[in-house]
Each structure stands twice: as structure tokens, then as C-alpha cells.
CSV table of C-alpha atoms in Angstrom, one decimal:
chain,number,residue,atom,x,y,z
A,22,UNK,CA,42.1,18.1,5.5
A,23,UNK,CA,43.5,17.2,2.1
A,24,UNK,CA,46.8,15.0,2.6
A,25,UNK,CA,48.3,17.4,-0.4
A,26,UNK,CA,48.2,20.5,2.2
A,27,UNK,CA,50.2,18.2,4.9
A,28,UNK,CA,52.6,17.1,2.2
A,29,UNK,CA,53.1,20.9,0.9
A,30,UNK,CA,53.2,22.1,4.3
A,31,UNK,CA,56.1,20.2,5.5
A,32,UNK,CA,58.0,19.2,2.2
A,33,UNK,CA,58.2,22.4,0.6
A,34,UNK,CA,61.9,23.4,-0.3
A,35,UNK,CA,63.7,26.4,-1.1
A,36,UNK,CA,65.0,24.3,-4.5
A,37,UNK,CA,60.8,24.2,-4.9
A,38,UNK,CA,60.1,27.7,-5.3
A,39,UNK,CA,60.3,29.5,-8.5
A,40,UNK,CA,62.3,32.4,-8.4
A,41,UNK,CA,59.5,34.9,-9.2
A,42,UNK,CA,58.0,33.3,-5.8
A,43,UNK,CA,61.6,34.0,-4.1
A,44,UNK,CA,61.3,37.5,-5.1
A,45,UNK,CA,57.6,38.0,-3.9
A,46,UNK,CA,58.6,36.4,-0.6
A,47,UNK,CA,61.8,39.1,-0.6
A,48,UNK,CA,59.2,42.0,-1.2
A,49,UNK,CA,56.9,41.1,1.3
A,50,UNK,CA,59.4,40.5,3.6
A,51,UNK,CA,61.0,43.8,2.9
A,52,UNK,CA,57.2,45.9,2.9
A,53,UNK,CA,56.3,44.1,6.2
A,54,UNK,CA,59.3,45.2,8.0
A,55,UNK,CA,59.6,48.6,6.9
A,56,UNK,CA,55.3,49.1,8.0
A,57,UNK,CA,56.0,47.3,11.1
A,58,UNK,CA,59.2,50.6,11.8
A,59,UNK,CA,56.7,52.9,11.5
A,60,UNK,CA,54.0,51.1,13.2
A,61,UNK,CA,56.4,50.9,16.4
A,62,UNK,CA,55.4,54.7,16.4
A,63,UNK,CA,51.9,54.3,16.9
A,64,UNK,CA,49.5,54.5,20.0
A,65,UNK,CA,48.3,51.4,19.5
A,66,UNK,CA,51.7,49.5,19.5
A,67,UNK,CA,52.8,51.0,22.9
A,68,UNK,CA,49.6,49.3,24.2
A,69,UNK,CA,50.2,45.8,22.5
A,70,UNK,CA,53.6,45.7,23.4
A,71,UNK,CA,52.5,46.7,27.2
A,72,UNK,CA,50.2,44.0,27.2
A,73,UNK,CA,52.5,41.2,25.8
A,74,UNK,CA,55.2,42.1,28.2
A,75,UNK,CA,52.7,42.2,31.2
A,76,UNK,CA,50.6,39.4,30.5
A,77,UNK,CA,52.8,37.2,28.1
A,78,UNK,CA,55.9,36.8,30.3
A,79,UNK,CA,56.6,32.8,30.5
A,80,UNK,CA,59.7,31.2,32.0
A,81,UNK,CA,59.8,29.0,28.4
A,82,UNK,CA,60.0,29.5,25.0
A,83,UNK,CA,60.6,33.4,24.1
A,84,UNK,CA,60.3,35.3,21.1
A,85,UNK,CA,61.3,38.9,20.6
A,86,UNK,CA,59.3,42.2,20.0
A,87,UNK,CA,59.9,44.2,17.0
A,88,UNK,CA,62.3,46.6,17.1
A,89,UNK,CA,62.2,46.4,21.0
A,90,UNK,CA,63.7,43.5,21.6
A,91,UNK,CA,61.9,42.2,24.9
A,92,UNK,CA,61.0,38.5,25.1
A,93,UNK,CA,57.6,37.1,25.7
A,94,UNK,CA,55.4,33.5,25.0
A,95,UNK,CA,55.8,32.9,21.1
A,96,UNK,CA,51.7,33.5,21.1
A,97,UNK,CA,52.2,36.9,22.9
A,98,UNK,CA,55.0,37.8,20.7
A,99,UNK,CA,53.0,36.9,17.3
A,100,UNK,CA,50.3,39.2,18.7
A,101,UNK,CA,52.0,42.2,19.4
A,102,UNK,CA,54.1,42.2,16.2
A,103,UNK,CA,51.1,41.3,14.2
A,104,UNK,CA,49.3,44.4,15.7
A,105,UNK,CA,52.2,46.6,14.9
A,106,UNK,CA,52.2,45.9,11.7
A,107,UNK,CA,48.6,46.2,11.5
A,108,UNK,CA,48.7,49.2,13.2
A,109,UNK,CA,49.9,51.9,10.3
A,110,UNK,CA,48.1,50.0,7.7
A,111,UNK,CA,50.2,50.2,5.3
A,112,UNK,CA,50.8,46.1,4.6
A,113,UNK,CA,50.4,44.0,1.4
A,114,UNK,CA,46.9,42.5,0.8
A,115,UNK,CA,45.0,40.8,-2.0
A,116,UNK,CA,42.1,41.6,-3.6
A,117,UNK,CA,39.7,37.9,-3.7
A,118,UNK,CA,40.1,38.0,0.4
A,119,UNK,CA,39.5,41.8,1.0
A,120,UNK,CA,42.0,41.2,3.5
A,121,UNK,CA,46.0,40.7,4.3
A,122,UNK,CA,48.4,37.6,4.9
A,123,UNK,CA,51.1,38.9,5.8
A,124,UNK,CA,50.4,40.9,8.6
A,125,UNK,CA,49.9,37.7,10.5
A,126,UNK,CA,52.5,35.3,8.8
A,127,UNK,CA,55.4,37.3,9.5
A,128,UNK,CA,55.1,37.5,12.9
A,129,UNK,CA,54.4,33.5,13.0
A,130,UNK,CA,57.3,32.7,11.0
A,131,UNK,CA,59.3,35.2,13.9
A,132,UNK,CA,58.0,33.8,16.8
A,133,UNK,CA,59.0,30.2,15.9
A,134,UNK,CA,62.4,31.3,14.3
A,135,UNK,CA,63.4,33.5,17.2
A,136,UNK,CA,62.2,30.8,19.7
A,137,UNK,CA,63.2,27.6,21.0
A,138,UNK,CA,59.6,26.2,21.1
A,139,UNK,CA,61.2,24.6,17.6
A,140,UNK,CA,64.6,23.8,18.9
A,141,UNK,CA,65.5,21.1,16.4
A,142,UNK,CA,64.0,23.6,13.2
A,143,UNK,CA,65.3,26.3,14.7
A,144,UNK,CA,68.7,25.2,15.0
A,145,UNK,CA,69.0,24.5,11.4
A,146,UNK,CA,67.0,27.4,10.1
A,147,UNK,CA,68.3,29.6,7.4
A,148,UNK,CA,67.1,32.7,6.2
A,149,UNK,CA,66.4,30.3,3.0
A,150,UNK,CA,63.9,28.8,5.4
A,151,UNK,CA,62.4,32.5,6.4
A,152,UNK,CA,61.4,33.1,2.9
A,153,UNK,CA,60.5,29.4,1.9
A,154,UNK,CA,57.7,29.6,5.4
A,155,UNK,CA,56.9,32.9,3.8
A,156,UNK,CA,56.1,31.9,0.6
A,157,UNK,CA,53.8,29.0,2.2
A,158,UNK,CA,51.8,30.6,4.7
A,159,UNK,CA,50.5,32.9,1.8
A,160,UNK,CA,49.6,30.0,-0.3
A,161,UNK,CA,47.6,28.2,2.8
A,162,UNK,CA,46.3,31.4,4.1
A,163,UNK,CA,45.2,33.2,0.7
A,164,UNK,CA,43.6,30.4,0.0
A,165,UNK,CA,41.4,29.8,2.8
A,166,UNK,CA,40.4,33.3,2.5
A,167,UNK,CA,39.4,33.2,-1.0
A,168,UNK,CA,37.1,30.1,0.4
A,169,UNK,CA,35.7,31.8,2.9
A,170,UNK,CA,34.6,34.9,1.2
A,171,UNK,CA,32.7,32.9,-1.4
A,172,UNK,CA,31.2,31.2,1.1
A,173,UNK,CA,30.8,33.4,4.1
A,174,UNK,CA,27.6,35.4,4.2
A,175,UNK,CA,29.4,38.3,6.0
A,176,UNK,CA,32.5,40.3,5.1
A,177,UNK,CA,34.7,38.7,8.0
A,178,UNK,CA,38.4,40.3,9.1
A,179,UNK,CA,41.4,38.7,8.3
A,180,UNK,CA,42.3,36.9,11.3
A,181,UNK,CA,39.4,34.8,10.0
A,182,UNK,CA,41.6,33.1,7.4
A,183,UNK,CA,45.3,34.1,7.5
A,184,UNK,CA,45.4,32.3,11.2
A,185,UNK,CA,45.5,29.1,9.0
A,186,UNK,CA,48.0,30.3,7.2
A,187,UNK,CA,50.1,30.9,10.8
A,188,UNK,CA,49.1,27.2,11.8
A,189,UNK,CA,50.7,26.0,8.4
A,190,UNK,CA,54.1,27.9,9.5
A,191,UNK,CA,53.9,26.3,13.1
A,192,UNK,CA,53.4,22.7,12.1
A,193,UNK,CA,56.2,22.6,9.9
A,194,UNK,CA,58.8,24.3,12.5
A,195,UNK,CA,57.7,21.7,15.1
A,196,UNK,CA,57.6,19.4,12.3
A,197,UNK,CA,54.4,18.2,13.3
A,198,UNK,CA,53.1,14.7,12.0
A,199,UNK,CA,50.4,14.9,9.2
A,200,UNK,CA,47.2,14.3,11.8
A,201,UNK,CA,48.5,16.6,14.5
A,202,UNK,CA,49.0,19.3,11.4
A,203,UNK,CA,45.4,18.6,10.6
A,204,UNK,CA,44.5,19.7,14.2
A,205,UNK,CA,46.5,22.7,14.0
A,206,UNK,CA,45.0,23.6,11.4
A,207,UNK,CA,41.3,23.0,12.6
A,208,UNK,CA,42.4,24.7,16.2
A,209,UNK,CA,43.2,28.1,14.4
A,210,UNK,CA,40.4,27.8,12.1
A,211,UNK,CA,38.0,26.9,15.2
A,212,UNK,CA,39.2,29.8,17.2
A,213,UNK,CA,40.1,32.2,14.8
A,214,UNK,CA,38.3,35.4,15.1
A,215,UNK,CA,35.6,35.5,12.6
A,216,UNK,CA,34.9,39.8,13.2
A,217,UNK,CA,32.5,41.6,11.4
A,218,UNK,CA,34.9,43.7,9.2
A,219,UNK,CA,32.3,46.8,8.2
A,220,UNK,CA,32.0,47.0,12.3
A,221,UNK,CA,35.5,48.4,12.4
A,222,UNK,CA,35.1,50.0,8.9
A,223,UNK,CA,32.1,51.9,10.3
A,224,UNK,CA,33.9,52.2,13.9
A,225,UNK,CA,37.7,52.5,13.4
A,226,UNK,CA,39.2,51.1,16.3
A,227,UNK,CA,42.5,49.1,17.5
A,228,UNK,CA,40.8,46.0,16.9
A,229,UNK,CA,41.5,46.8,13.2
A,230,UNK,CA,41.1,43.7,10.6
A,231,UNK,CA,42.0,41.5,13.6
A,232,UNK,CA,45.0,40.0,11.9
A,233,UNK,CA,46.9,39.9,15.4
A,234,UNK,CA,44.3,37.6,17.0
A,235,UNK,CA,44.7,35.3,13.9
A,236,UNK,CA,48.6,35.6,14.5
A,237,UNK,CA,47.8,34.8,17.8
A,238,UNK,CA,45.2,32.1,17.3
A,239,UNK,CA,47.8,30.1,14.5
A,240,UNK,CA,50.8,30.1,16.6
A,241,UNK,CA,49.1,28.8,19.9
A,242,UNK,CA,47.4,26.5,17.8
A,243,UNK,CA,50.3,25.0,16.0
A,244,UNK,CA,51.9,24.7,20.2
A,245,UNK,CA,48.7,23.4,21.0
A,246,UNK,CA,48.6,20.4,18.7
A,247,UNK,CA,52.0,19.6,19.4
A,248,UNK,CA,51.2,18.5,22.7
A,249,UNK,CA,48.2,16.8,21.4
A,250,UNK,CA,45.3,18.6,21.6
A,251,UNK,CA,42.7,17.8,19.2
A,252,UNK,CA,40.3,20.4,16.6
A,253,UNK,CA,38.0,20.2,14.5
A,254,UNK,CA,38.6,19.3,10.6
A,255,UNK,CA,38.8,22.7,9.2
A,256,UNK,CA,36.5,23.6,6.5
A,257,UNK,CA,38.6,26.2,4.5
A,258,UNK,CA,41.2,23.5,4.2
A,259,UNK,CA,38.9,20.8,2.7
A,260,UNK,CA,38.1,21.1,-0.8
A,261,UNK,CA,34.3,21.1,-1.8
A,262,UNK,CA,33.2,21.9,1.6
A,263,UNK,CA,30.5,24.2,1.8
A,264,UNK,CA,29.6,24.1,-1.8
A,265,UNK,CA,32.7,26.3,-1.8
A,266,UNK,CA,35.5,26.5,-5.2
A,267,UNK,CA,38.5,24.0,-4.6
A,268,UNK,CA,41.2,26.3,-4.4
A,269,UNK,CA,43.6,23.8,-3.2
A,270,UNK,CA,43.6,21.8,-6.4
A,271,UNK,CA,46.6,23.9,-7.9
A,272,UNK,CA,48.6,24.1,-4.5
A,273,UNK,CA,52.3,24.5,-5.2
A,274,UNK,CA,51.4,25.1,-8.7
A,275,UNK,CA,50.3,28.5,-9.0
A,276,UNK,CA,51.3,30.8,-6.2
A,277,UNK,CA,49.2,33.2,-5.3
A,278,UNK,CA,51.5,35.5,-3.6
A,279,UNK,CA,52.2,36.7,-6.9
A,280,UNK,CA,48.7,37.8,-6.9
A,281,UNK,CA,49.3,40.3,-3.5
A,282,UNK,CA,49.0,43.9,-3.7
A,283,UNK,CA,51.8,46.6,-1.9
A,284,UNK,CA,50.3,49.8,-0.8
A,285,UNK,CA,51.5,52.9,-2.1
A,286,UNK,CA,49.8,54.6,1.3
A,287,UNK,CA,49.2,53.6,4.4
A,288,UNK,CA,46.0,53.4,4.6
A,289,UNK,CA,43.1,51.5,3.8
A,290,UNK,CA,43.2,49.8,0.4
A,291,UNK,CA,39.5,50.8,-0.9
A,292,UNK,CA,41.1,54.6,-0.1
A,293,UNK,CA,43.8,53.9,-2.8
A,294,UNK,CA,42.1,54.9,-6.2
A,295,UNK,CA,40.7,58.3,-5.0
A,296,UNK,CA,44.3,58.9,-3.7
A,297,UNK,CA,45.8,57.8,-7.1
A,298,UNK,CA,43.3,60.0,-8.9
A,299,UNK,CA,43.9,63.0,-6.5
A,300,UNK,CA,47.8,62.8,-6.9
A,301,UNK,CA,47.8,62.6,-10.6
A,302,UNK,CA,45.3,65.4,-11.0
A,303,UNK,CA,47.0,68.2,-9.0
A,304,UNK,CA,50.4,67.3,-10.1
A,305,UNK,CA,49.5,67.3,-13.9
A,306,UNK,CA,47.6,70.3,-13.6
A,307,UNK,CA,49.8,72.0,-10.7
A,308,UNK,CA,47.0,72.5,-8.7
A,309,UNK,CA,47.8,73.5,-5.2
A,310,UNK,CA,45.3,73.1,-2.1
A,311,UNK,CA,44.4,76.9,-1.9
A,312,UNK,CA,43.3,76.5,-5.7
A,313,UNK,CA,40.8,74.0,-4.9
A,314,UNK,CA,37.0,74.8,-3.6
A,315,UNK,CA,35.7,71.2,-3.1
A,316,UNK,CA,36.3,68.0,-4.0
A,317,UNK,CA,33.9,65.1,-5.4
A,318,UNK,CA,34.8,61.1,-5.6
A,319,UNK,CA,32.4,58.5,-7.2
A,320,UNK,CA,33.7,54.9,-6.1
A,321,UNK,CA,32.0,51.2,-5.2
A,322,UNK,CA,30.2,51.0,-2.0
A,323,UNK,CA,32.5,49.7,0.5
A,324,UNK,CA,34.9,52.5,-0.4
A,325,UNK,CA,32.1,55.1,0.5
A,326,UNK,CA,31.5,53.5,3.9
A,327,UNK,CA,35.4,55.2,4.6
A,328,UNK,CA,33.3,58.4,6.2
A,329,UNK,CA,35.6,60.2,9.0
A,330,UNK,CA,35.9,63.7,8.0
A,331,UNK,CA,38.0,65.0,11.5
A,332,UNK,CA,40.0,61.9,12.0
A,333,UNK,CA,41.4,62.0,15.7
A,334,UNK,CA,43.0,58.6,15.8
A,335,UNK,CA,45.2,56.8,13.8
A,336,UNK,CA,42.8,54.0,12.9
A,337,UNK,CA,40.3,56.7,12.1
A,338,UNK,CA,42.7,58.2,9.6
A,339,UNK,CA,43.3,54.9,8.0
A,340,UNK,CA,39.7,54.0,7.1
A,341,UNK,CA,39.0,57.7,6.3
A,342,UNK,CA,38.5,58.3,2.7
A,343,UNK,CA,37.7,62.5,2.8
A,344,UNK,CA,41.1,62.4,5.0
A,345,UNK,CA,43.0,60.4,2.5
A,346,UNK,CA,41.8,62.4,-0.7
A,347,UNK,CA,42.5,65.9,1.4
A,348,UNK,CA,46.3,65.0,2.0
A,349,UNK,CA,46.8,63.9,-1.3
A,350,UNK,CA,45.6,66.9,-2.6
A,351,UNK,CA,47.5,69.3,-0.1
A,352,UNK,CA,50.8,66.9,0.1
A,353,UNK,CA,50.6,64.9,-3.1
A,354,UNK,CA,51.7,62.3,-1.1
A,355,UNK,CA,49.8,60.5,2.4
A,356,UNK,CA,53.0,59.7,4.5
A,357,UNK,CA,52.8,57.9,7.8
A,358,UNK,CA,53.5,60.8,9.8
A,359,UNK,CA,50.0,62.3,8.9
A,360,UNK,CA,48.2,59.6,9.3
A,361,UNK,CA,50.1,58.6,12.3
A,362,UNK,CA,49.3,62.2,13.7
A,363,UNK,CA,46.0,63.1,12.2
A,364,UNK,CA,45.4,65.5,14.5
A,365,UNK,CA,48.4,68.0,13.1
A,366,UNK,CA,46.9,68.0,10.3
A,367,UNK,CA,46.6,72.0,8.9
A,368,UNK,CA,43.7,73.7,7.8
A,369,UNK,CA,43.4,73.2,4.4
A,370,UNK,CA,43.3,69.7,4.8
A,371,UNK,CA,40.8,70.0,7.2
A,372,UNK,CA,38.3,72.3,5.1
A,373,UNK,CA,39.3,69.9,2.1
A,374,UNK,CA,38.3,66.6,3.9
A,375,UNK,CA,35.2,68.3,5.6
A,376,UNK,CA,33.9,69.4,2.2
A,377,UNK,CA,34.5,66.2,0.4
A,378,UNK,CA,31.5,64.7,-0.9
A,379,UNK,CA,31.4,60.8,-1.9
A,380,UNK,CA,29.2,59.1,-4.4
A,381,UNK,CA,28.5,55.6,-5.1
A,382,UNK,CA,28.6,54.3,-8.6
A,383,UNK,CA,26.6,51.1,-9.2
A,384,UNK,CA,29.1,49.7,-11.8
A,385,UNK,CA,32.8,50.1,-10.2
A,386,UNK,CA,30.5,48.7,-6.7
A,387,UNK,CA,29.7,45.1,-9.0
A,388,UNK,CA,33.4,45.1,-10.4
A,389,UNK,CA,34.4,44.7,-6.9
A,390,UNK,CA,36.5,43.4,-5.3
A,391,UNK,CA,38.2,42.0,-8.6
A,392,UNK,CA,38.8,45.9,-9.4
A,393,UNK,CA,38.8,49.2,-7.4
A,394,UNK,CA,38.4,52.2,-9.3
A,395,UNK,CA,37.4,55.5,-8.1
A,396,UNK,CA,36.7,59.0,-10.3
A,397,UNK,CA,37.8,62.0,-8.5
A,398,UNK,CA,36.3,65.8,-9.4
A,399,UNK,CA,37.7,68.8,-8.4
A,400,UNK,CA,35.8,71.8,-8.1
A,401,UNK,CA,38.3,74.9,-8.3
A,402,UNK,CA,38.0,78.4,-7.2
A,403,UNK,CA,38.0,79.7,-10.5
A,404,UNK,CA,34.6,77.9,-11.7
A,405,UNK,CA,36.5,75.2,-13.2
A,406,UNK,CA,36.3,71.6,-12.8
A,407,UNK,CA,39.2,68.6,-13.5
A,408,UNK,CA,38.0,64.8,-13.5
A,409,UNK,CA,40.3,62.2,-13.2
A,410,UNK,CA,38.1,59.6,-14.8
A,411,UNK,CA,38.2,55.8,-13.4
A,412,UNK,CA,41.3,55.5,-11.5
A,413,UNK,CA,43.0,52.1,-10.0
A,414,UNK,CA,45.9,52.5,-7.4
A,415,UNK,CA,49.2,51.6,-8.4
A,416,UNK,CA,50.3,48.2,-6.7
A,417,UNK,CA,48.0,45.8,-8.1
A,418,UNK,CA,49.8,43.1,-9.5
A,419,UNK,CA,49.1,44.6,-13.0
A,420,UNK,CA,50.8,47.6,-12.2
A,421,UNK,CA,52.7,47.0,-9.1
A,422,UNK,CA,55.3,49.5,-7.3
A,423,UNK,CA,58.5,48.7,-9.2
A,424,UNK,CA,61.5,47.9,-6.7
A,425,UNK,CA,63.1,51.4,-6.4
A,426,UNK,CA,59.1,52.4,-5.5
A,427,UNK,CA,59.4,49.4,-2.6
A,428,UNK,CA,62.3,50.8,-2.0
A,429,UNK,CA,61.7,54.6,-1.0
A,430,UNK,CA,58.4,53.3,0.7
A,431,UNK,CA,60.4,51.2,3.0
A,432,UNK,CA,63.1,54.1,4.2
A,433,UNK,CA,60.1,56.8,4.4
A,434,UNK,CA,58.2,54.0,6.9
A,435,UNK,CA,61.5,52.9,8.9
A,436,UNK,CA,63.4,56.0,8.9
A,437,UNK,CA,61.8,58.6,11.2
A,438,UNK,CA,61.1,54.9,13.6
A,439,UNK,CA,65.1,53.5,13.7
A,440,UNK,CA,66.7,56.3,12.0
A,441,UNK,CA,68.4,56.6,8.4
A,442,UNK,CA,71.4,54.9,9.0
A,443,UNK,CA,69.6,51.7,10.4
A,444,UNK,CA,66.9,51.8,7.8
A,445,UNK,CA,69.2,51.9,5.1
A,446,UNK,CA,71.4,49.1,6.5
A,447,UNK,CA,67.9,46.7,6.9
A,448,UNK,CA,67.1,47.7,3.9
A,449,UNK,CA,70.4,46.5,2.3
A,450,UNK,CA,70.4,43.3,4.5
A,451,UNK,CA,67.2,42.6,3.1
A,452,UNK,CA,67.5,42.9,-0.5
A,453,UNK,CA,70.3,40.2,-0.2
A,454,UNK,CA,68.3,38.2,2.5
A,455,UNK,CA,69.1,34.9,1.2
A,456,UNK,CA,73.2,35.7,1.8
A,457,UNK,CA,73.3,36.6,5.5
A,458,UNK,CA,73.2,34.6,8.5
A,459,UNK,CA,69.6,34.1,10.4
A,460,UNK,CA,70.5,35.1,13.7
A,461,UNK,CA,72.1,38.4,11.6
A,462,UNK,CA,68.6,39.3,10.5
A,463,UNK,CA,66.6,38.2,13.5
A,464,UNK,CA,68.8,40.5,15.6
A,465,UNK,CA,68.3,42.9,13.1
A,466,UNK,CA,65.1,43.0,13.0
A,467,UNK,CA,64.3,43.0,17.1
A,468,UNK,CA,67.4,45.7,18.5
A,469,UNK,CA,65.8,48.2,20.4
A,470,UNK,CA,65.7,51.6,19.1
A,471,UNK,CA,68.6,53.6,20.6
């Protein structure tokens, strides 16, 4: 591992950061925790959180539960939370790693914050310190996943890379020295779960982009080290390796968590410039569902492998383009509620998403992933036709979700989860993070819904 990682990793200041990277850190803080609300609503977090407090119950070290408040084993803790947020999809991402940090680096950052496994850290930790481990584990874990994916011959899942990133955040809470951080790292990288992605893109599942088990995989590997076990050098942290770019070269420099992405919708990102298109067509023309006969999308490949027309699960709602498309042409909008409860969908959605028809387009398929464009067609009842033309979501860092935009997403995600009145007090606490006590926010963020 490059001795520059170790020295970032553990020397990294609050003073260090600029303040567009404080800002960034704020927003993703703010996004995570309002998908992670609504995620708490999902099938698929019952099951994690059942499974964390049957099988990750330890008479040490405990972290908290989202919004639940129970105690479990930092690792169990960093799993269930990472799922949670995983499980509505609606989490920031970036484009070079077809994936998402921050699913996974929250929870880390929790589970050694809300722990004693990091007594000494802990015991001095500010929320300062929240955003500052933040703002690092995206810089180690966007990183390795740009590295991998140019040098990977398989679309992997997230937990691939952003584990590393969830290693980084454990080595500097337990202030690890620089050859046991080096371990740490090469643990999670070792065991890391390197998923075929397209499998659950073709099968939608809970496994989802397996950012829990990376969340998982980082934290234990972090405890791990610290009581001396040894791993592997880890390739993604060691520039030139594989014939791969040197992305580390301009760590601390340039911060690529300016580069994330926030998601309008929560659902997957490929989804996202149909959506766009769909929205803007039937509110400039005022076209209502009943109005519309069928509906055509031409978009790059991977986008077109988002094929479940009757979704009957969450996770097949979120990697279903024809579903996505139909709600934004019946509801102008695709809340978590419908994607959350597919299954209530009404009719015209249903005939919408069942007629859809999807068609690749050689060029927007070789701009990707550096850009995500779709062209949506709708075929009305009257015989005419309206085309979007090449659409890209709103979010991108080009044109990202202005702060009032954040704002409304995070209350229509926490809200129906924890109520108005608690989501609008988060969301106040967090916009002015940096000025409230840690223990404020942690307890904050893990009360149990009453």
C-alpha cells in the first residue's frame, strides 16, 4: 500500500478540507439519512435488522440500528444499516464506479462512532470528525472503484470496492499504526464480495449491489487488524498494479466526492434519464396517463437490461425501467411509496409499464458510463407522437439537485418513516451538523420510531 494512503488516512483534519468538500460531506450525510428513513419501511430491512439482532448480539462493543435503536457487534450493525440504506435505492453514487460509497461508509463511520470498539477516538469525536471520516472514506473507496472497473473484466457490485473505503474509516478510529492499516485494508479487499452485478440486475433480489457485505467486510476488517491479523497487500490501493491508472497520485488533492451523483428517484441510476425525459414530456405538454397509448425509450445497454414489467418486490421495482418510466408518466414523480409498494400500483401504470417497449442505441451505450442519456417517445391516443430527445437525469454533478431539491427529497423519504415533525427536526440538525453535539446526532439518528 502507498505510505500516502496511511498518512491521508490517519492525518486528515477537519482544517484540511475545503469547504466545498465540507458541504459534499453535509449533503451526503443529509441524502443517506433521509434514504435510510424510508428504507426502515422496507421488507428487506425488517429481515436485516432480524438477523443482526439474532445473530449479531455480543456482550462487547455495540453499535446501534437505524432508527431502531437496538445494539448489536459493530460488523452486525454496519450490515444492517448498510442494507437499509441500500434497500430503497435511492443513495448517492458515481458514475466511473457504476456503483455507490456511501451506502457502506456511513454505516462504518456509525458503528465505530456509536461504539466503544474505539474508546479513545470515540471519546473525543466530534461531529467535525463524522464529516472529516466521511469525506475520506469516499476519497479511498471511489478510488479503488474507479481501479477496479478499469481493470476488472466483470461489472462487480459495490461491496467490491467501497469495503476499502469502510477499512480506511476503521483504521483511523482505532488509530491503527501504518502496517496494521495496510492489513486492514488488504483484509476487506481480500474478503470483499466481488458479485456479479448484471446477476442481480437480471434477478433483482435483496442481495442488491452488495454494499452491506462491503460495510460488513471493512468494519470487521479494520477490528480484525487491530488485534493483529494479517492480509494480503491490496491491489486497488497500490498504484500501477494490474496495469491499472494511478488514481491515488492526486489523493487529498482533488476530491472526488465532488464528483458523486444524488438521485432524484429511488431507483436505479441507469432508470434516471428515461424518468427525466418522461417527467418533462407530460408536464410541458400536460399529458395525462389516460392520453397516452404506448411508450418507447432508446437508451445504452445496461439501461435496457432494467426489464420487469409487473414488479412484485421492491428490488424488482428498483431495477425496473418500464415500471420507472410508467410512474413518471402517471405520477410525474416516482416516490418511495410506489416503489416501496409496487404492488399498489393502479392500472394505468400497469398497462403503461407492460406496453413499454425499450431500444438500445449503439452511441449513448459507448458514452457510457461517463454519460447516461435516454430518448423517450410517446405514442398518444390521438395518432400523435412527442420525443424527448437525449435526456440526462438531473443530479449529475453538472446539474446536480440544488439544496432546497435535497431538501424536499429528504422530508418525502423520512417523513411517512419517523413522521413530519422528526424529519423536519433531523433535517434542521443536519444542515447545521458541524454545531451540535455528537451524541445529539447519534441519538438522533438511532431513537426508535414511536
Amino acid at each position: 500500500m502507498n505510505s500516502h494512503i496511511a498518512a491521508f488516512t490517519h492525518e486528515l483534519t477537519y482544517a484540511d478540507l475545503p469547504g466545498s468538500v465540507i458541504g459534499q460531506a453535509r449533503r451526503c450525510l443529509l441524502d443517506l439519512v433521509g434514504v435510510a428513513a424510508a428504507g426502515t419501511r422496507t421488507d428487506l430491512s425488517a429481515k436485516i435488522y432480524r438477523h443482526a439482532t439474532r445473530y449479531h448480539l455480543t456482550d462487547g462493543p455495540r453499535a446501534r440500528l437505524l432508527f431502531d435503536g437496538r445494539g448489536v457487534a459493530p460488523p452486525g450493525a454496519a450490515l444492517a444499516n448498510a442494507a437499509t440504506i441500500d434497500s430503497i435505492d435511492g443513495h448517492d453514487g458515481h458514475r466511473l464506479t457504476k456503483g455507490h460509497a456511501g451506502a457502506a461508509l456511513l454505516p462504518a463511520a456509525l458503528a465505530f462512532l456509536d461504539s466503544s470498539s474505539a474508546s479513545t477516538a470515540s471519546a473525543a469525536a466530534t461531529t467535525c470528525e463524522l464529516l472529516t471520516v466521511l469525506a475520506l472514506g469516499y476519497e479511498i473507496a471511489t478510488r479503488a472503484g474507479i481501479h477496479l472497473h478499469a481493470t476488472a473484466a466483470e461489472y462487480h457490485s459495490s461491496g467490491a470496492w467501497n469495503a476499502l473505503g469502510a477499512a480506511a474509516i476503521g483504521a483511523r478510529a482505532l488509530r491503527l499504526g501504518r502496517d496494521a492499516t495496510a492489513h486492514a485494508l488488504g483484509i476487506a479487499e481480500y474478503h470483499a464480495p466481488r458479485a456479479p452485478m448484471m446477476r442481480c440486475i437480471d434477478h433483482p433480489t435483496m442481495v442488491k449491489d452488495s454494499s452491506a457485505w462491503g460495510a460488513l467486510a471493512g468494519v470487521s476488517a479494520a477490528l480484525l487488524a487491530d488485534d493483529g491479523f494479517t492480509g494480503a497487500p491490496a491491489a486497488l490501493a497500490s498504484p500501477g498494479t494490474d496495469g491499472g491508472p494511478d488514481v491515488w497520485a492526486d489523493l487529498g488533492r482533488r476530491w472526488l466526492i465532488l464528483d458523486q451523483y444524488f438521485k432524484p428517484f429511488p431507483v436505479c441510476r441507469w432508470a434516471h434519464p428515461a424518468v427525466q425525459a418522461t417527467i418533462d414530456l407530460v408536464t410541458r405538454h400536460g399529458i395525462g396517463p389516460g392520453h397516452i397509448d404506448r411508450i418507447v425509450v432508446t437508451t445504452f445497454h445496461p439501461a435496457t437490461r432494467l426489464t420487469p414489467r409487473a414488479p412484485r418486490t421492491t428490488e424488482e421495482a428498483q431495477y425496473s425501467l418500464p415500471f420507472s418510466v410508467a410512474a413518471a408518466a402517471v405520477h410525474h414523480d416516482v416516490t418511495p411509496h410506489v416503489v416501496a409498494r409496487p404492488h399498489e400500483a393502479d392500472r394505468q401504470l400497469h398497462r403503461l409499464a407492460s406496453g413499454l417497449r425499450i431500444r438500445e442505441s449503439a452511441t449513448m451505450t459507448k458514452a457510457f458510463p461517463e454519460e447516461r442519456r435516454a430518448d423517450v417517445r410517446l405514442f398518444l391516443v390521438d395518432g400523435r407522437s412527442l420525443s424527448s430527445g437525449p435526456t440526462v437525469a438531473t443530479g449529475d454533478p453538472e446539474n446536480p439537485l440544488s439544496d432546497p431539491a435535497l431538501d424536499a427529497k429528504f422530508l418525502d423519504s423520512a417523513a411517512p418513516a419517523i413522521g413530519k415533525e422528526r424529519a423536519g427536526g433531523l433535517l434542521a440538525l443536519l444542515r447545521d451538523v458541524e454545531n451540535h453535539d455528537l451524541r445529539e446526532v447519534l441519538d438522533a439518528l438511532f431513537a426508535p420510531v414511536e
